[in-house]
PDB file of C-alpha atoms and ligand atoms in Angstrom:
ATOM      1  CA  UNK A   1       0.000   0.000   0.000  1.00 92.00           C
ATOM      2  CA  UNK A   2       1.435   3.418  -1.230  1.00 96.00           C
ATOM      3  CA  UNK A   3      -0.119   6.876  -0.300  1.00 98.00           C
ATOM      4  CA  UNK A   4       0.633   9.850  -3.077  1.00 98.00           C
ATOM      5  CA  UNK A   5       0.374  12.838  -1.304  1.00 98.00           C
ATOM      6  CA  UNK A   6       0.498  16.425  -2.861  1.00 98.00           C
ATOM      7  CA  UNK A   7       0.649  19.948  -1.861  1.00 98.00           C
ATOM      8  CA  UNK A   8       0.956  22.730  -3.832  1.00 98.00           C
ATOM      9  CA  UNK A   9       3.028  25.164  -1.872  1.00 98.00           C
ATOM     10  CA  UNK A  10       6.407  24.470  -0.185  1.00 98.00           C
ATOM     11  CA  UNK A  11       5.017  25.394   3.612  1.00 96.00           C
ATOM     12  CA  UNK A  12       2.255  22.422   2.880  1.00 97.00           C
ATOM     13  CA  UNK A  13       4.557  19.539   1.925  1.00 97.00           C
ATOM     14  CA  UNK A  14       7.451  21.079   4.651  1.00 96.00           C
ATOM     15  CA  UNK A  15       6.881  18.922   7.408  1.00 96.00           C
ATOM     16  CA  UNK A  16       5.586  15.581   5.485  1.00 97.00           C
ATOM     17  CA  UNK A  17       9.116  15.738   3.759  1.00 97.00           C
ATOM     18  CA  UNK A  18      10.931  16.171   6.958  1.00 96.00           C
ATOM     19  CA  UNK A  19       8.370  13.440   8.694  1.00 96.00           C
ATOM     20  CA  UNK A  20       9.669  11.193   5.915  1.00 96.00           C
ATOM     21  CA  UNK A  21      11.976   8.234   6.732  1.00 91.00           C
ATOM     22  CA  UNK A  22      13.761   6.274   4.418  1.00 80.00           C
ATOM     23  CA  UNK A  23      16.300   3.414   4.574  1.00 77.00           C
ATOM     24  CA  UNK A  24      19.041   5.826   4.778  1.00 78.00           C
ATOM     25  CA  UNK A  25      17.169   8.325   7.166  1.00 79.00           C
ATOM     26  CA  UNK A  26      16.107  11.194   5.096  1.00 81.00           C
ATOM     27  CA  UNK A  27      13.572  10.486   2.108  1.00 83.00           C
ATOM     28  CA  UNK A  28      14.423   9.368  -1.190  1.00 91.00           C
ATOM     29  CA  UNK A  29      14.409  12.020  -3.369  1.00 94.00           C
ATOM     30  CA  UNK A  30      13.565  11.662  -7.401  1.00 95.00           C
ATOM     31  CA  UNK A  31      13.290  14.208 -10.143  1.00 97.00           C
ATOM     32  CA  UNK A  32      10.065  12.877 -12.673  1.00 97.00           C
ATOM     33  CA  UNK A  33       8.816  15.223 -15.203  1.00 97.00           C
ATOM     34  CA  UNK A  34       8.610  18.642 -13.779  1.00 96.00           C
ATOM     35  CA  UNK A  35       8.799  17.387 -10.369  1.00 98.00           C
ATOM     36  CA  UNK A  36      10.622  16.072  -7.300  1.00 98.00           C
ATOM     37  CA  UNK A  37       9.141  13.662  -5.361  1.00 98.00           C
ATOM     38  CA  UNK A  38       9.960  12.278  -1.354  1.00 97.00           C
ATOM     39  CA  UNK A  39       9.772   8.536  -1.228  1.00 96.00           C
ATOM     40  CA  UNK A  40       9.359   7.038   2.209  1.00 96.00           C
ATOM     41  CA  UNK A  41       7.966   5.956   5.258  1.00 96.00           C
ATOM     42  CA  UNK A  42       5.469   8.820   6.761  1.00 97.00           C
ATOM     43  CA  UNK A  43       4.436   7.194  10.090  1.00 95.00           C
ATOM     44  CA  UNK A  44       5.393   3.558   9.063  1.00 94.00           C
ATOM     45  CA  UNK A  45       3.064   4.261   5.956  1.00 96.00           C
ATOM     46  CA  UNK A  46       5.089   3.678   2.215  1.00 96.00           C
ATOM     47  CA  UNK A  47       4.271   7.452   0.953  1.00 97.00           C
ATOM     48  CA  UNK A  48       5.480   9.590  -1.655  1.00 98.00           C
ATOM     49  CA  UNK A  49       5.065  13.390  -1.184  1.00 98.00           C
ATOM     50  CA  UNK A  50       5.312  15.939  -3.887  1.00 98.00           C
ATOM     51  CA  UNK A  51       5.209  20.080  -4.380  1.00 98.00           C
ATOM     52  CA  UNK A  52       2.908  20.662  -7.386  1.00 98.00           C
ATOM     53  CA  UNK A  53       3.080  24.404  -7.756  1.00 98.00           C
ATOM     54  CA  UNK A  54       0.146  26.596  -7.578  1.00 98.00           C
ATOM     55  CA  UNK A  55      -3.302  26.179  -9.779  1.00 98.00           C
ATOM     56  CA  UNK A  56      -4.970  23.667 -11.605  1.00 98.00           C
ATOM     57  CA  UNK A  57      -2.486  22.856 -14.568  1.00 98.00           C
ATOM     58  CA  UNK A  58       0.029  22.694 -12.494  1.00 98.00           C
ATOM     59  CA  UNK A  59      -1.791  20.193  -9.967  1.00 98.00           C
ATOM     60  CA  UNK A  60      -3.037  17.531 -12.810  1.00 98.00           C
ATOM     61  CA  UNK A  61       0.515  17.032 -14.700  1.00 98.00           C
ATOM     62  CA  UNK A  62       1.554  16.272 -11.537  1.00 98.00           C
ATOM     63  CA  UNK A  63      -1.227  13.879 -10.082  1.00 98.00           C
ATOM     64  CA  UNK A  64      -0.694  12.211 -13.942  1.00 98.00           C
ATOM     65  CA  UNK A  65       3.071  11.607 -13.465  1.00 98.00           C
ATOM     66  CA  UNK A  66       3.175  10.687  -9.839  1.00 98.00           C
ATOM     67  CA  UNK A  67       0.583   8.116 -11.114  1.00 98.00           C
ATOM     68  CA  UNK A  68       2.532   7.138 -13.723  1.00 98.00           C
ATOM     69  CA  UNK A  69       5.518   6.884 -12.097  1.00 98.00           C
ATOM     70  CA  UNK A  70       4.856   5.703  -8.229  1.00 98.00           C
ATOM     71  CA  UNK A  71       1.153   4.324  -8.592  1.00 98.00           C
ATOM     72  CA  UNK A  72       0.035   5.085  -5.534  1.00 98.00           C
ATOM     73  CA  UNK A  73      -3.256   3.367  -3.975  1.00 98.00           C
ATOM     74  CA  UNK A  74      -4.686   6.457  -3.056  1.00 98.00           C
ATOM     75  CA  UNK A  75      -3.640  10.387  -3.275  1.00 98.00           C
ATOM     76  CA  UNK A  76      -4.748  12.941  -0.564  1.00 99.00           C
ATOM     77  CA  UNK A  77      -4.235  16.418  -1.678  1.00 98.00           C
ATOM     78  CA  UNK A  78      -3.283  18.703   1.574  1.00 98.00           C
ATOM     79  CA  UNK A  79      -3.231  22.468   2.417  1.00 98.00           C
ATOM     80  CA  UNK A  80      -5.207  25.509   2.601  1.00 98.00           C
ATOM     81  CA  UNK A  81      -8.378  26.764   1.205  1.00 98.00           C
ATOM     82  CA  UNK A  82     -10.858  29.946   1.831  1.00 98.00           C
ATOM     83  CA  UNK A  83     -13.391  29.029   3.796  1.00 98.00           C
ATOM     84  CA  UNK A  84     -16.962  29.491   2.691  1.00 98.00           C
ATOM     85  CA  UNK A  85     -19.551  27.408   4.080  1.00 98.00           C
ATOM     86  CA  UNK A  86     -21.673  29.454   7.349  1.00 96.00           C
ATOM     87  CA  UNK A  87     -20.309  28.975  10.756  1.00 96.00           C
ATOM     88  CA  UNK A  88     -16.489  27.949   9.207  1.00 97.00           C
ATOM     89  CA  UNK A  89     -13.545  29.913  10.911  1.00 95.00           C
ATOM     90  CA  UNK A  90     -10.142  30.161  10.268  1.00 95.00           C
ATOM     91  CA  UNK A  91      -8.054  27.144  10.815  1.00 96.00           C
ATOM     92  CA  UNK A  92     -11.479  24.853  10.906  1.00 97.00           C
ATOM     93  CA  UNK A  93     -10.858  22.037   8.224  1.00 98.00           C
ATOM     94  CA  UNK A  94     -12.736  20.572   5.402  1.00 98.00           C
ATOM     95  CA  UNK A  95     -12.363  16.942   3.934  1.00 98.00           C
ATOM     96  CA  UNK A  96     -14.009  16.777   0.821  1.00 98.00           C
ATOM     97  CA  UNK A  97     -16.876  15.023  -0.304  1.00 98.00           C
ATOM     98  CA  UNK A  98     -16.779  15.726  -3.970  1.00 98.00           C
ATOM     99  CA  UNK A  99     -14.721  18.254  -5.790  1.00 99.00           C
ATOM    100  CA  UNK A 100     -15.768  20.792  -8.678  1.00 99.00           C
ATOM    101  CA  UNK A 101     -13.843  23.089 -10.924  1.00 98.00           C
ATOM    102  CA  UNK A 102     -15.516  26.487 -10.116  1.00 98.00           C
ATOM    103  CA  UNK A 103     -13.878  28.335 -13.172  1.00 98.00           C
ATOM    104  CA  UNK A 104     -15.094  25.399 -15.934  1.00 98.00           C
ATOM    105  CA  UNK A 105     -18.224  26.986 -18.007  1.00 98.00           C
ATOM    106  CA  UNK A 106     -19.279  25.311 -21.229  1.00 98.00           C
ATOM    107  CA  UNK A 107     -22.632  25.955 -20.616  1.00 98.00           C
ATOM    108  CA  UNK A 108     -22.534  27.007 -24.080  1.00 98.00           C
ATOM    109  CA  UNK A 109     -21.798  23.358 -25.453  1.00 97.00           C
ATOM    110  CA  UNK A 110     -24.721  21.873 -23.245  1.00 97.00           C
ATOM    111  CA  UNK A 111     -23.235  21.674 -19.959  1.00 98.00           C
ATOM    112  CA  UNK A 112     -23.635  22.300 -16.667  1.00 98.00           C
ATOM    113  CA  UNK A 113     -21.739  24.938 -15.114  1.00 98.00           C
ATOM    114  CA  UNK A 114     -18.300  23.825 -13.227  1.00 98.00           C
ATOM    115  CA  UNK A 115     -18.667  20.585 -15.866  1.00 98.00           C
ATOM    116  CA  UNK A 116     -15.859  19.433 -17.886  1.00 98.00           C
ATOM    117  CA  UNK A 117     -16.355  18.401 -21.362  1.00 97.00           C
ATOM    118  CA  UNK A 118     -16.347  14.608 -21.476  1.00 95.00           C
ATOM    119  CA  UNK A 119     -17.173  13.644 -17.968  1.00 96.00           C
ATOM    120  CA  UNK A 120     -20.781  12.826 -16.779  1.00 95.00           C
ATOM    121  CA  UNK A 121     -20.964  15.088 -14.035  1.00 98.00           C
ATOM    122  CA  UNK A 122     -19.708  18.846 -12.373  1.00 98.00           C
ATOM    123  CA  UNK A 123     -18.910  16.443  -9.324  1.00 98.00           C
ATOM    124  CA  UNK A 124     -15.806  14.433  -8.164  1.00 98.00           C
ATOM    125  CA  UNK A 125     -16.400  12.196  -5.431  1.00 98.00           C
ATOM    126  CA  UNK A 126     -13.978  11.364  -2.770  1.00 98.00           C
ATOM    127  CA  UNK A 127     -13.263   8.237  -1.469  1.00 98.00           C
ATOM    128  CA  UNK A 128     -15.416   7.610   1.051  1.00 98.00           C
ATOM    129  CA  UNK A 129     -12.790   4.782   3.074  1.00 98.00           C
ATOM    130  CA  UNK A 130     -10.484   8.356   3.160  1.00 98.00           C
ATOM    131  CA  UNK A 131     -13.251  10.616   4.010  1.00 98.00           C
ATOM    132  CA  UNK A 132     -13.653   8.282   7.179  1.00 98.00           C
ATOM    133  CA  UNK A 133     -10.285   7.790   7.668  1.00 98.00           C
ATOM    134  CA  UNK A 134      -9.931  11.563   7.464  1.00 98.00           C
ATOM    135  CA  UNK A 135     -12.126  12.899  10.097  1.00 98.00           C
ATOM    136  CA  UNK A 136     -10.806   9.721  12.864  1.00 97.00           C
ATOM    137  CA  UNK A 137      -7.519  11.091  12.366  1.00 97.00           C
ATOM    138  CA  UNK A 138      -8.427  14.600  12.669  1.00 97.00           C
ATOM    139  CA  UNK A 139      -9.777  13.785  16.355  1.00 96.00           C
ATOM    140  CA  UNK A 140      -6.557  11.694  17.198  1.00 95.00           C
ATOM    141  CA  UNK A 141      -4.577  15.094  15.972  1.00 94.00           C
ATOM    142  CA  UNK A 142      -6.864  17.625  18.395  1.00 92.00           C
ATOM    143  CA  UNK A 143      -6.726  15.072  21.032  1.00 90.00           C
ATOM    144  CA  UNK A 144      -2.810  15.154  21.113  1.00 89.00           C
ATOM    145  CA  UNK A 145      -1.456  17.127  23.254  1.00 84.00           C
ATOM    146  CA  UNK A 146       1.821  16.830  21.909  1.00 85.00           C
ATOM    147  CA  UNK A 147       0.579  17.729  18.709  1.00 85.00           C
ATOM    148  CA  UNK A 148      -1.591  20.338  20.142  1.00 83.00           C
ATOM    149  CA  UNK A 149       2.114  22.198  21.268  1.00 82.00           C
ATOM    150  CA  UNK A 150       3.621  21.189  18.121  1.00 84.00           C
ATOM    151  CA  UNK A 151       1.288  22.991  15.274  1.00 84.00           C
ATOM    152  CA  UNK A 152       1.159  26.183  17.813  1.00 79.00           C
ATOM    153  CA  UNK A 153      -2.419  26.635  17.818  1.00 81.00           C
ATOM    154  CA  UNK A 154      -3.506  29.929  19.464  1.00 75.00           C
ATOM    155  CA  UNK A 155      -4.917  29.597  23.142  1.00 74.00           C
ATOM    156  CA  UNK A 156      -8.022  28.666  23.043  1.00 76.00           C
ATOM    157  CA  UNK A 157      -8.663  27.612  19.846  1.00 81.00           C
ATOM    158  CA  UNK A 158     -10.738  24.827  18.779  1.00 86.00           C
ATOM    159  CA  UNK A 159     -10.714  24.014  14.802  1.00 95.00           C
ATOM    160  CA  UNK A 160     -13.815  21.665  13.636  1.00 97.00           C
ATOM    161  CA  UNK A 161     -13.998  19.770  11.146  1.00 98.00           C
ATOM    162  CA  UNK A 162     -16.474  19.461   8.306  1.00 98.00           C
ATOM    163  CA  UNK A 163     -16.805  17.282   5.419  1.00 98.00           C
ATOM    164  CA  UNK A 164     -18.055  19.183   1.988  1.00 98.00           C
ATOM    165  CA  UNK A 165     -17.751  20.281  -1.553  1.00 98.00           C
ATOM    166  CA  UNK A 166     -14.133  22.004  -2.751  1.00 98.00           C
ATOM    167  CA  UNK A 167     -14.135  24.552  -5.355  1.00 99.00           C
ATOM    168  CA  UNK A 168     -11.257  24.338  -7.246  1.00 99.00           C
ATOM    169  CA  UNK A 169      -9.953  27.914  -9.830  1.00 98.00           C
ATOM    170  CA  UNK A 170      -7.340  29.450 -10.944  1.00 98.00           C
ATOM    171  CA  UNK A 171      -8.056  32.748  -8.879  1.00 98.00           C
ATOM    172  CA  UNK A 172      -7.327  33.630  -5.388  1.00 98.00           C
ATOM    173  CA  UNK A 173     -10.509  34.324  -4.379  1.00 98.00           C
ATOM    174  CA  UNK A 174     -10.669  37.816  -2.279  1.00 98.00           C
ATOM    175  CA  UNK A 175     -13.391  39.204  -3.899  1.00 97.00           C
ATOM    176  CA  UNK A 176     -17.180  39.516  -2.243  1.00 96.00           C
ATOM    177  CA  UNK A 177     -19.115  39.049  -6.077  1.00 97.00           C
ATOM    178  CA  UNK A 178     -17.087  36.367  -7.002  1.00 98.00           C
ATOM    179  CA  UNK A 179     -17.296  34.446  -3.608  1.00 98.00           C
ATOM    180  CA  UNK A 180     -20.973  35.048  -4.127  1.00 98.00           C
ATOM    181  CA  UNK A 181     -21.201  33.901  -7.689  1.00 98.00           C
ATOM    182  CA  UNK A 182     -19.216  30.624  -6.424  1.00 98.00           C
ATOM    183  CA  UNK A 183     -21.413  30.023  -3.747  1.00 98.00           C
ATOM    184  CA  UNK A 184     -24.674  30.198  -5.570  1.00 98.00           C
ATOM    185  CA  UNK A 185     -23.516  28.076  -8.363  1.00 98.00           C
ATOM    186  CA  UNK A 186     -22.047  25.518  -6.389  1.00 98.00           C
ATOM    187  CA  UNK A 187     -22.824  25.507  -2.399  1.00 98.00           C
ATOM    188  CA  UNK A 188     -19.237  24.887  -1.472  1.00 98.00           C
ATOM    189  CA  UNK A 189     -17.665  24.506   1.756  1.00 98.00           C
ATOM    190  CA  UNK A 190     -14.088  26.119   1.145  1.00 98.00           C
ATOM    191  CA  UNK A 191     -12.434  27.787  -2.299  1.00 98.00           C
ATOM    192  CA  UNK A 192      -8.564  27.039  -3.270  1.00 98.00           C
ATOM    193  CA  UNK A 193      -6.992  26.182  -6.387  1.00 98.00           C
ATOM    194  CA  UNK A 194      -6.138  22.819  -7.139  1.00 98.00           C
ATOM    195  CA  UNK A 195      -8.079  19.917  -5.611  1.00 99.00           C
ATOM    196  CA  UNK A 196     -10.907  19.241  -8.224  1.00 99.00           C
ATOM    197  CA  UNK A 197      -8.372  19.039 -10.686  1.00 98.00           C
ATOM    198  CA  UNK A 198      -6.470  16.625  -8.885  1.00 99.00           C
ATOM    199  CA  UNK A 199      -9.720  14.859  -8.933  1.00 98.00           C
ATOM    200  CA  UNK A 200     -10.368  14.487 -12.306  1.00 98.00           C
ATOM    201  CA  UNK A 201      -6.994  13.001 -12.542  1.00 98.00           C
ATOM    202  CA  UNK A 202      -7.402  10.487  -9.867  1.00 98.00           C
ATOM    203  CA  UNK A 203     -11.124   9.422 -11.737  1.00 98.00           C
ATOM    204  CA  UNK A 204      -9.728   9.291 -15.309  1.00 98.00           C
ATOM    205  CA  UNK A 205      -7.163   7.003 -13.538  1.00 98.00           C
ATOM    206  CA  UNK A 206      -9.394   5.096 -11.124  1.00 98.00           C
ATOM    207  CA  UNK A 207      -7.037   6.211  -7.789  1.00 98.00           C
ATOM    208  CA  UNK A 208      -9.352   7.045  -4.234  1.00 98.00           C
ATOM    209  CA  UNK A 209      -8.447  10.421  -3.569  1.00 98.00           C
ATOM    210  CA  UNK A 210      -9.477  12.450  -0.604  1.00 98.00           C
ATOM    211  CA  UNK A 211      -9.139  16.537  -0.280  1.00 99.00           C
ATOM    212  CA  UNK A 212      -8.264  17.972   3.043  1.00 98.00           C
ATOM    213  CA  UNK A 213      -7.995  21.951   3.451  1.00 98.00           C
ATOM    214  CA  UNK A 214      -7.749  23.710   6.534  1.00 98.00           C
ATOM    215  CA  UNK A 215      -9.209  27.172   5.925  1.00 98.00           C
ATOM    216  CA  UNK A 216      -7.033  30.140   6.314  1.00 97.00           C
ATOM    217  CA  UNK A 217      -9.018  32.895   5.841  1.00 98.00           C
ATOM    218  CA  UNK A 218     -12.901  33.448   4.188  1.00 98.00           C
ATOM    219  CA  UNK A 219     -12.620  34.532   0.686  1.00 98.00           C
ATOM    220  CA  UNK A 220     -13.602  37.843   1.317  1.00 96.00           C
ATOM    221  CA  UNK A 221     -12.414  41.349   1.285  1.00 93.00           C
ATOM    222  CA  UNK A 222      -8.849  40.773   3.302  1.00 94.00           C
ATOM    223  CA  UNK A 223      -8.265  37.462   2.432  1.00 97.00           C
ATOM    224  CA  UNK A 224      -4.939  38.068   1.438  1.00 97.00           C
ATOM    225  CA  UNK A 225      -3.944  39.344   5.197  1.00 97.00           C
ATOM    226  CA  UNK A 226      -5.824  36.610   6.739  1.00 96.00           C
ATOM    227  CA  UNK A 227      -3.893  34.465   4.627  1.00 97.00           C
ATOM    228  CA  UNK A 228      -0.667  35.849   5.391  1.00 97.00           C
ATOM    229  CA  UNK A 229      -1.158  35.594   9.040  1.00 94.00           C
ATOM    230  CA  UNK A 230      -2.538  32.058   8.831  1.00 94.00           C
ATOM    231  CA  UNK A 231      -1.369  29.909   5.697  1.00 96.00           C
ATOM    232  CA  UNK A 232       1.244  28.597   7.594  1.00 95.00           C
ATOM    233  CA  UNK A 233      -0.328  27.221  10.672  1.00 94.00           C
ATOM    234  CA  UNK A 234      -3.415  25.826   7.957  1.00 96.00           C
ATOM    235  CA  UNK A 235      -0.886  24.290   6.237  1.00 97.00           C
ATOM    236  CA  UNK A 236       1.087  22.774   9.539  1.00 95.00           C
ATOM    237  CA  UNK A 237      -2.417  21.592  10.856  1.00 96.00           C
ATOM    238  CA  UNK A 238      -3.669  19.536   7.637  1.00 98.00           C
ATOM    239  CA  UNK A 239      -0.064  18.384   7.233  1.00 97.00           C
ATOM    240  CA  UNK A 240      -0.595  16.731  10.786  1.00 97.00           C
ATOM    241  CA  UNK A 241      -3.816  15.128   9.996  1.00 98.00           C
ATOM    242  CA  UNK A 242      -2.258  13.575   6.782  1.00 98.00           C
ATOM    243  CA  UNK A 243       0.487  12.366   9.241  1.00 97.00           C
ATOM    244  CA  UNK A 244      -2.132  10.924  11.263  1.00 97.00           C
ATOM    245  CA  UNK A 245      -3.818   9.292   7.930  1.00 98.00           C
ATOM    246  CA  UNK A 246      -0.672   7.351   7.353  1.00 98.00           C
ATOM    247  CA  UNK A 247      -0.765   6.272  10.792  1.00 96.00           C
ATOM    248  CA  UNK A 248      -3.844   4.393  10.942  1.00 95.00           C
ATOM    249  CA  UNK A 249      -3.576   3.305   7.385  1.00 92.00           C
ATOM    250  CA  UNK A 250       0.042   1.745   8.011  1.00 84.00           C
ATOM    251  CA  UNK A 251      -2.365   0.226  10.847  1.00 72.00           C
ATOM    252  CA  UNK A 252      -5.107  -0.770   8.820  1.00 72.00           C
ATOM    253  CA  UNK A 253      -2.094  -2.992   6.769  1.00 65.00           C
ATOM    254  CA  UNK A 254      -2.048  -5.275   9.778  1.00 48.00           C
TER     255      UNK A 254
HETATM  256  N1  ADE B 301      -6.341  29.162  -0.783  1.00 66.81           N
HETATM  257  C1  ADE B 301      -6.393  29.728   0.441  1.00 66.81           C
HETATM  258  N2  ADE B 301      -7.240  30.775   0.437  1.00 66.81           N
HETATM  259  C2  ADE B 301      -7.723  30.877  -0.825  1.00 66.81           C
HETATM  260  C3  ADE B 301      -8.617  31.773  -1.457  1.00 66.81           C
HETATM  261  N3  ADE B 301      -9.181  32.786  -0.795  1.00 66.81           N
HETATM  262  N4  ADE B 301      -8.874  31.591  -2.786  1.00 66.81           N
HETATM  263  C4  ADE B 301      -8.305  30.570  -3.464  1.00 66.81           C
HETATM  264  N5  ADE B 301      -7.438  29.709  -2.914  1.00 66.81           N
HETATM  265  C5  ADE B 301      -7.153  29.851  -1.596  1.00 66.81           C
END
């Protein structure tokens, strides 16, 4: 069993990399296509982490050629995400349910909006074995007191988590009309900028995927300071429930 694990900024695949062991310590490293990619053992789980860049070309070359190459079992996509749905504060999480591409319109051609030509539905679905596996090891991670001191997390706070839909565009999202527009057409939980796209990969190649985001700041007006001020810890906290993922998977193996 092999988990594929991407990220598309350096600060969300930081601490899998360093979490990584191999046989001679540190993780294997190896250049494929555009990319380098971490081979080890995250948490006694085989894993293979990789930095896709940022946006949605970016994200499916690599999903296709970490497939190609490593064939991984399943592929979690970590990191952050504007949050959207009511009641959803920073550093709360989201694991997805399904996925959609928020920026796709060929209504024109006789689709529905977020719809890519070809496939039957707007909609990628996420594995629902990872979706479970998810939200365990998000309690195991908040229950830790050691990783409780290790991600930092302000006094006091208490992210939730949610499971949801993931609207996936090339834009930054900071805007109030197009958060609006978004969240009319689609009834997402959180915006970012790669994970649907990841998803069509993993369904044109058959590999369970599973989208976790932990939200660092709402899509709105200051977005981009919220994000500033918060990326990092998002990024630190979703990396920790991945680590927890491989855990109980590397268990599961048993
Ligand atoms: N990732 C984190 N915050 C985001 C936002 N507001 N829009 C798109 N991607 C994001």
């Amino acid at each position: 069993m092999k988990l594929g694990i991407i990220g598309a900024e350096k600060q969300e695949v930081d601490l899998l990399v360093k979490a990584l062991s191999g046989p001679e310590g540190a993780a294997r490293k190896r250049k494929a296509g555009a990319f380098e990619f971490f081979e080890g053992n995250l948490r006694g789980c085989p894993a293979v982490v990789v930095l896709s860049g940022i946006g949605k070309v970016n994200a499916a070359i690599c999903t296709q050629t970490l497939i190609l190459n490593f064939n991984p079992d399943y592929i979690i996509n970590t990191g952050s995400a504007g949050g959207l749905a009511a009641g959803l504060a920073v550093l709360d999480m989201i694991v997805s349910a399904d996925a959609v591409q928020h920026d796709v319109d060929a209504v024109f051609f006789g689709y529905k909006p977020g719809q890519v030509p070809g496939t039957g539905s707007p909609f990628f679905t996420a594995d629902a074995f990872l979706r479970k596996a998810a939200l365990s090891a998000f309690g195991k991670v908040m229950d830790s007191e050691s990783c409780r001191a290790h991600m930092r997390l302000p006094e006091g706070t208490s992210p939730k988590i949610i499971e949801g839909r993931i609207a996936s565009g090339d834009v930054f999202v900071s805007a109030a009309d197009t958060r609006n527009k978004i969240i009319d057409l689609f009834h997402p939980a959180c915006v970012e900028m790669e994970g649907a796209a990841i998803a069509q990969v993993c369904s044109v190649n058959s590999v369970p995927f599973v989208i976790l985001r932990c939200v660092s700041d709402l899509a709105g007006e200051n977005a981009n300071m919220s994000y500033e001020s918060f990326s990092r810890f998002a990024s630190d906290i979703s990396a920790h429930v991945v680590m927890a993922i491989a855990e109980g998977l590397k268990e599961e193996q048993k």
